[in-house]
PDB file of C-alpha atoms in Angstrom:
ATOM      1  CA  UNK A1238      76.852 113.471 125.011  1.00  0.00           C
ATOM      2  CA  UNK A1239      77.326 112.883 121.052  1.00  0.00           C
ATOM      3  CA  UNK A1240      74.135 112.979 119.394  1.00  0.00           C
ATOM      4  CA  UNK A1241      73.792 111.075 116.481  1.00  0.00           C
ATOM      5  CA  UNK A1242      73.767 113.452 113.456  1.00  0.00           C
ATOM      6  CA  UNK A1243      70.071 113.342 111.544  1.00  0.00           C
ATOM      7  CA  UNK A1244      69.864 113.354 108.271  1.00  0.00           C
ATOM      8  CA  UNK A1245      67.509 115.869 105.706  1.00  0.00           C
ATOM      9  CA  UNK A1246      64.914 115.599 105.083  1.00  0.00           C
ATOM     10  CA  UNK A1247      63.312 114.728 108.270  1.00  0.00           C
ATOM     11  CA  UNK A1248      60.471 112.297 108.243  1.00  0.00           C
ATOM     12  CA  UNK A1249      57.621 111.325 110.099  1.00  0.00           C
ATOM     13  CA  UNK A1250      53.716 110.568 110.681  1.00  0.00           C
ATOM     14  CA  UNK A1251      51.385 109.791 113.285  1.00  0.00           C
ATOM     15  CA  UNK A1252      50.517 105.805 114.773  1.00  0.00           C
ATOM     16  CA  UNK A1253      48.640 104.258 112.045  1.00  0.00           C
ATOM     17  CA  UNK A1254      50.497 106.074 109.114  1.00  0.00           C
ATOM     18  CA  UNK A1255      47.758 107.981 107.994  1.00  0.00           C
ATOM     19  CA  UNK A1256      49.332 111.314 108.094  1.00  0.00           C
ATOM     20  CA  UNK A1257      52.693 111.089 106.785  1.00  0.00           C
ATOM     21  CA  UNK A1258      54.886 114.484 106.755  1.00  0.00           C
ATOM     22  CA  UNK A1259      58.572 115.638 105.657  1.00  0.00           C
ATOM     23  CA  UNK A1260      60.648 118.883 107.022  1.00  0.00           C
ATOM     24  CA  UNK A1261      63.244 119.906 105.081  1.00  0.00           C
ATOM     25  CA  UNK A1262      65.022 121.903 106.980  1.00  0.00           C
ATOM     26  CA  UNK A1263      66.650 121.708 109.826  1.00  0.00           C
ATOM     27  CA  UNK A1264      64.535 122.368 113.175  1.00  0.00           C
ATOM     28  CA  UNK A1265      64.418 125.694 115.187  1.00  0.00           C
ATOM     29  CA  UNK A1266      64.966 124.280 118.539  1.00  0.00           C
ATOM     30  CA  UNK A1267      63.651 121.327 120.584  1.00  0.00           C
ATOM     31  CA  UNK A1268      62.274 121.937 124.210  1.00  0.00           C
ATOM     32  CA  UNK A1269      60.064 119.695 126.482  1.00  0.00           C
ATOM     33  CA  UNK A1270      57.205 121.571 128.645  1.00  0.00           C
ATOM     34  CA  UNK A1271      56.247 120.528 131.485  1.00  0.00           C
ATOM     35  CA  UNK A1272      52.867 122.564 132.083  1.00  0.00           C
ATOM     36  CA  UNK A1273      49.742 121.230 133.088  1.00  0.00           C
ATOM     37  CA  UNK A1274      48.332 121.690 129.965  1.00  0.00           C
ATOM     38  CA  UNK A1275      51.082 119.540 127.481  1.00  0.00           C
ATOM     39  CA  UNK A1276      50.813 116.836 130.353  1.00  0.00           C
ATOM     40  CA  UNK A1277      47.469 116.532 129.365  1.00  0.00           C
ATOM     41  CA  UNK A1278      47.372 116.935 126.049  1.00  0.00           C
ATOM     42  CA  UNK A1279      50.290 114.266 125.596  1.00  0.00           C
ATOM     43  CA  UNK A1280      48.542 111.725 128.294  1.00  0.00           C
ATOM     44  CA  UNK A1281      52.056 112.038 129.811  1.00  0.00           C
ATOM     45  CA  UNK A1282      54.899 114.152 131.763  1.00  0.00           C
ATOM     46  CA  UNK A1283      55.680 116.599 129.159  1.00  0.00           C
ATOM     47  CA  UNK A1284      55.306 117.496 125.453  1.00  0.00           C
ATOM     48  CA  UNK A1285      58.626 117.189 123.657  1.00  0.00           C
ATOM     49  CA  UNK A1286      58.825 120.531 121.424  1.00  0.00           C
ATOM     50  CA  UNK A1287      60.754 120.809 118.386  1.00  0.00           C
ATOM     51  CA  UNK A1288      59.740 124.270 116.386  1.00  0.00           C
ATOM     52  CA  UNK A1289      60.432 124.024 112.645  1.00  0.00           C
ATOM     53  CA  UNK A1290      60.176 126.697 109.650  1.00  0.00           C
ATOM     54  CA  UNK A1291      56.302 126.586 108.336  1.00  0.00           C
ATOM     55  CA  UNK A1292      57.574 126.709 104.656  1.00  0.00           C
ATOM     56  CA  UNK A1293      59.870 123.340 105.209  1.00  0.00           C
ATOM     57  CA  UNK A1294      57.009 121.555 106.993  1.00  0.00           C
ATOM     58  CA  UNK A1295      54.909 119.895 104.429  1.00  0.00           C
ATOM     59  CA  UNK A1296      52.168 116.950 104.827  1.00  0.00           C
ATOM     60  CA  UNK A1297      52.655 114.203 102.498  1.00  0.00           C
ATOM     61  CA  UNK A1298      49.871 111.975 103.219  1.00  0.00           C
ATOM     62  CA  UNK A1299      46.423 112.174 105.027  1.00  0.00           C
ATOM     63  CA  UNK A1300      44.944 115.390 106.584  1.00  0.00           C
ATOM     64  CA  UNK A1301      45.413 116.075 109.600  1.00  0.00           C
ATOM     65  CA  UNK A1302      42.168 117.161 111.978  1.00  0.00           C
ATOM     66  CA  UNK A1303      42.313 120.863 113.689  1.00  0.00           C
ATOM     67  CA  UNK A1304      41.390 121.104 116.985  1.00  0.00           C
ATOM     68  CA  UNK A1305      41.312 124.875 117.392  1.00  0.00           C
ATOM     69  CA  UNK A1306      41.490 126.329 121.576  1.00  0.00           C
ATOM     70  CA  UNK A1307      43.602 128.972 123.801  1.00  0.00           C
ATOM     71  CA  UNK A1308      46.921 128.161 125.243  1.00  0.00           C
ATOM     72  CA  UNK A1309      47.536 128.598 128.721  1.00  0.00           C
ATOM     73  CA  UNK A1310      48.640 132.162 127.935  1.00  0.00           C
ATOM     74  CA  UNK A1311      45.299 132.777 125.852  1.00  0.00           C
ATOM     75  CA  UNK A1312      47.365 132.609 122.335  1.00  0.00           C
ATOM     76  CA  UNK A1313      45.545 131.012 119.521  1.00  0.00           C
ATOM     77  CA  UNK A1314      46.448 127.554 119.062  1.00  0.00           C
ATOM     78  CA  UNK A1315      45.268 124.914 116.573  1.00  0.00           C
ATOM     79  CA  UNK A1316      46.633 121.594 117.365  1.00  0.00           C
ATOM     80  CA  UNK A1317      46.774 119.460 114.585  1.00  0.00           C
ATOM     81  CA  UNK A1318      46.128 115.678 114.974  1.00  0.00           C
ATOM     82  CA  UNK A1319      45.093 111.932 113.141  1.00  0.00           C
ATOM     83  CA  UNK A1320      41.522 111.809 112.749  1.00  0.00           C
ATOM     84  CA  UNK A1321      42.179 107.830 112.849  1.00  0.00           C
ATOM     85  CA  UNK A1322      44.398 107.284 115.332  1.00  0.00           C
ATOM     86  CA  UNK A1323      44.257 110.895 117.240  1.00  0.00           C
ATOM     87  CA  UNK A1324      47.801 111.263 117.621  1.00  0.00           C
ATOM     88  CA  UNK A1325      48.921 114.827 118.067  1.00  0.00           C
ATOM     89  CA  UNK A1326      51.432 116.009 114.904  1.00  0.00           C
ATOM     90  CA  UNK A1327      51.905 119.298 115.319  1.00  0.00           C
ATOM     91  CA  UNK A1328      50.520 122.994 116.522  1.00  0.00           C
ATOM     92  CA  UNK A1329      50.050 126.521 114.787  1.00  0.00           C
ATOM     93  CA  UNK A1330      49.840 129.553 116.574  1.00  0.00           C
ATOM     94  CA  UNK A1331      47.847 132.950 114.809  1.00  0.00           C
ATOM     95  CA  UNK A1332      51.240 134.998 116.837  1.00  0.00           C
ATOM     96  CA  UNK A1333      53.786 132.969 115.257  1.00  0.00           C
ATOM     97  CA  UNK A1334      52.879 132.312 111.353  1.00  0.00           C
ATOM     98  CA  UNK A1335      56.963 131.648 110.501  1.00  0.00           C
ATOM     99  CA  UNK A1336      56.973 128.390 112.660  1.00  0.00           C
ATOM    100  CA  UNK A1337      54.898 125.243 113.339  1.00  0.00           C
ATOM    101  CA  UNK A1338      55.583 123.381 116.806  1.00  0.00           C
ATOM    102  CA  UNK A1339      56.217 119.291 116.048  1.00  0.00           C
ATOM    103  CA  UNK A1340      55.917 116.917 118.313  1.00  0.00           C
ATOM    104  CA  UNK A1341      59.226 115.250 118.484  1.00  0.00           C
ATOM    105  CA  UNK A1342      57.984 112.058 119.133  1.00  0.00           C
ATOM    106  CA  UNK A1343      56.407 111.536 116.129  1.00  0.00           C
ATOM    107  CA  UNK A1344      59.838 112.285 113.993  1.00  0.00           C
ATOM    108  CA  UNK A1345      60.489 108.733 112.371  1.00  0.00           C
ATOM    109  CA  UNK A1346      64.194 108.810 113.952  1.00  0.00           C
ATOM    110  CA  UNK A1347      64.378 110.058 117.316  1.00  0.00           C
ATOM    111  CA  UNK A1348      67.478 108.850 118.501  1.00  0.00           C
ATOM    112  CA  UNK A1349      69.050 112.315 117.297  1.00  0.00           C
ATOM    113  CA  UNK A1350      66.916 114.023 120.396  1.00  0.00           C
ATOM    114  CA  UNK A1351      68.086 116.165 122.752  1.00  0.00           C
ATOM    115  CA  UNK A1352      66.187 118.846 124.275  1.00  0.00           C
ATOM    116  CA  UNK A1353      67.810 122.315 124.735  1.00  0.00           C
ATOM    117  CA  UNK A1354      65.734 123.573 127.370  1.00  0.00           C
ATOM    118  CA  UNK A1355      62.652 122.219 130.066  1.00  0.00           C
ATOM    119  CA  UNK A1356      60.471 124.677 130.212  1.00  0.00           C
ATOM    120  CA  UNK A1357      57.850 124.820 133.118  1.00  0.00           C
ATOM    121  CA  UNK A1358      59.953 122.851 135.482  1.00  0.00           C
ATOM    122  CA  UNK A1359      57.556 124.208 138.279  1.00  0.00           C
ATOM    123  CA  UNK A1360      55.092 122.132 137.349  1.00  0.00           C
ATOM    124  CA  UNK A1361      57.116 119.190 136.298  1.00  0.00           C
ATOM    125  CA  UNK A1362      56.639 115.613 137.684  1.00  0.00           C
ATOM    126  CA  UNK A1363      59.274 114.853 140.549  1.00  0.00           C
ATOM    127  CA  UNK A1364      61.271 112.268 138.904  1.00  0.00           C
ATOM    128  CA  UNK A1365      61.989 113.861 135.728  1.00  0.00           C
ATOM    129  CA  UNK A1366      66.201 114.687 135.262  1.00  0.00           C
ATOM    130  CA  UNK A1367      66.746 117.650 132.913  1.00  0.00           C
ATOM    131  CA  UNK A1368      69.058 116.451 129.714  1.00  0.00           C
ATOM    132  CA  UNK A1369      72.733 117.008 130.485  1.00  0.00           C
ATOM    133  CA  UNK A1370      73.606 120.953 129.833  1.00  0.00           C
ATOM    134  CA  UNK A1371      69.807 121.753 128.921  1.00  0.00           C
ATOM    135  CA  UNK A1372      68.421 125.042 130.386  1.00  0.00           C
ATOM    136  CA  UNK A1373      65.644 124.966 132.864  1.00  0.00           C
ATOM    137  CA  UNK A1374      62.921 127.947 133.365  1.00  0.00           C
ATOM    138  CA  UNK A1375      60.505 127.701 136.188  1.00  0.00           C
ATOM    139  CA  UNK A1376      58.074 128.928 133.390  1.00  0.00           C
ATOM    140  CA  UNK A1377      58.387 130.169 130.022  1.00  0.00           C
ATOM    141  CA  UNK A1378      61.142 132.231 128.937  1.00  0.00           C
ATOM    142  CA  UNK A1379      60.769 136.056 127.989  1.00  0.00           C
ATOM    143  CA  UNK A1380      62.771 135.510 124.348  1.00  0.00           C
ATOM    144  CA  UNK A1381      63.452 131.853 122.529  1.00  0.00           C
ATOM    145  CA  UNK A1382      66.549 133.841 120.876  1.00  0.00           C
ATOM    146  CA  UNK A1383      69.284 133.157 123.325  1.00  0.00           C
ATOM    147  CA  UNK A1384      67.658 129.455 123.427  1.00  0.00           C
ATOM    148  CA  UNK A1385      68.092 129.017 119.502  1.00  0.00           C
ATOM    149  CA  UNK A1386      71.303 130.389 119.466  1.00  0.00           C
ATOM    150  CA  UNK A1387      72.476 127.674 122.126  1.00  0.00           C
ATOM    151  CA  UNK A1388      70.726 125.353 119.783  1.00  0.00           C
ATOM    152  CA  UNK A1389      72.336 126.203 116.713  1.00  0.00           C
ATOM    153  CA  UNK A1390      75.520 126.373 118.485  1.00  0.00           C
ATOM    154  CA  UNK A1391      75.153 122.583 119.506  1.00  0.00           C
ATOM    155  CA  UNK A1392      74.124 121.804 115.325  1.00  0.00           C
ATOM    156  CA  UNK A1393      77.205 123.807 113.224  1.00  0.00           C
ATOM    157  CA  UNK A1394      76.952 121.817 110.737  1.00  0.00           C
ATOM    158  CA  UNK A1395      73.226 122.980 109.840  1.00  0.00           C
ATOM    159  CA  UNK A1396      73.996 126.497 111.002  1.00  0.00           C
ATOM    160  CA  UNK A1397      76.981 127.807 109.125  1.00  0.00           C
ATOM    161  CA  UNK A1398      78.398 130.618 110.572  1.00  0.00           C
ATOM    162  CA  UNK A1399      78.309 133.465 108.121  1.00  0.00           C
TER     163      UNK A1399
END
């Protein structure tokens, strides 16, 4: 599969348009998980991941709400959301200050999408199919690193060998 190459700065915002943000650099990685706890949170079968840098992630209009509460694995998570519409933007955790966690679905293009990895497939609904090539982990992996690299590997252009 060819994805269709996004362009820089990303955009994108929540339902109603009253949180509008921009990341300017090219994402981290993009993972759906299928735990309990992002079916819930997303009112459906998974949360679609996408990790970006925290200094290229910048809100443009609005403020977003904090909803602050413990992850499955106890980490510190604030989960930042519309206080209009209540769509979920994005999440912060205390362990990992470098990175902010998007939701993918609220990216203005999305076409570009395709997931790396499904993580939690034990707990996945039945009928989801894992994206052609993507990694699956019955739970979470030990170390994103060999994840990112595949990542970066499938985006050169962004990631410039050195």
């Amino acid at each position: 599969m060819n994805p269709k190459r996004p362009v820089l700065p990303l955009t994108g915002g929540c339902s109603c348009g009253a949180i509008r943000y921009e990341i300017a650099s090219f994402p981290l990685l993009l993972y759906t998980c299928n735990c309990t706890d992002c079916q819930t949170s997303s009112g459906s079968a998974f949360a679609l991941n996408l990790p970006v840098s925290t200094r290229d992630f910048h809100t443009l209009k609005g403020e977003p709400k904090g909803w602050h509460h413990a992850s499955p694995s106890g980490a510190n998570v604030t989960s930042w959301f519309c206080g209009d519409c209540g769509a979920r933007i994005y999440g912060a955790r205390q362990s990992r200050p470098e990175s902010v966690n998007v939701r993918a679905g609220t990216l203005d293009d999305t076409r570009w999408l395709i997931p790396i990895a499904h993580l939690f497939t034990g707990s996945a609904q039945d009928w989801i199919q894992s994206a052609t090539g993507a990694e699956c982990h019955e739970t979470q992996p030990p170390d994103f690193r060999p994840l990112a690299a595949k990542w970066r590997a499938m985006w050169p252009e962004f990631f410039p060998q050195k």
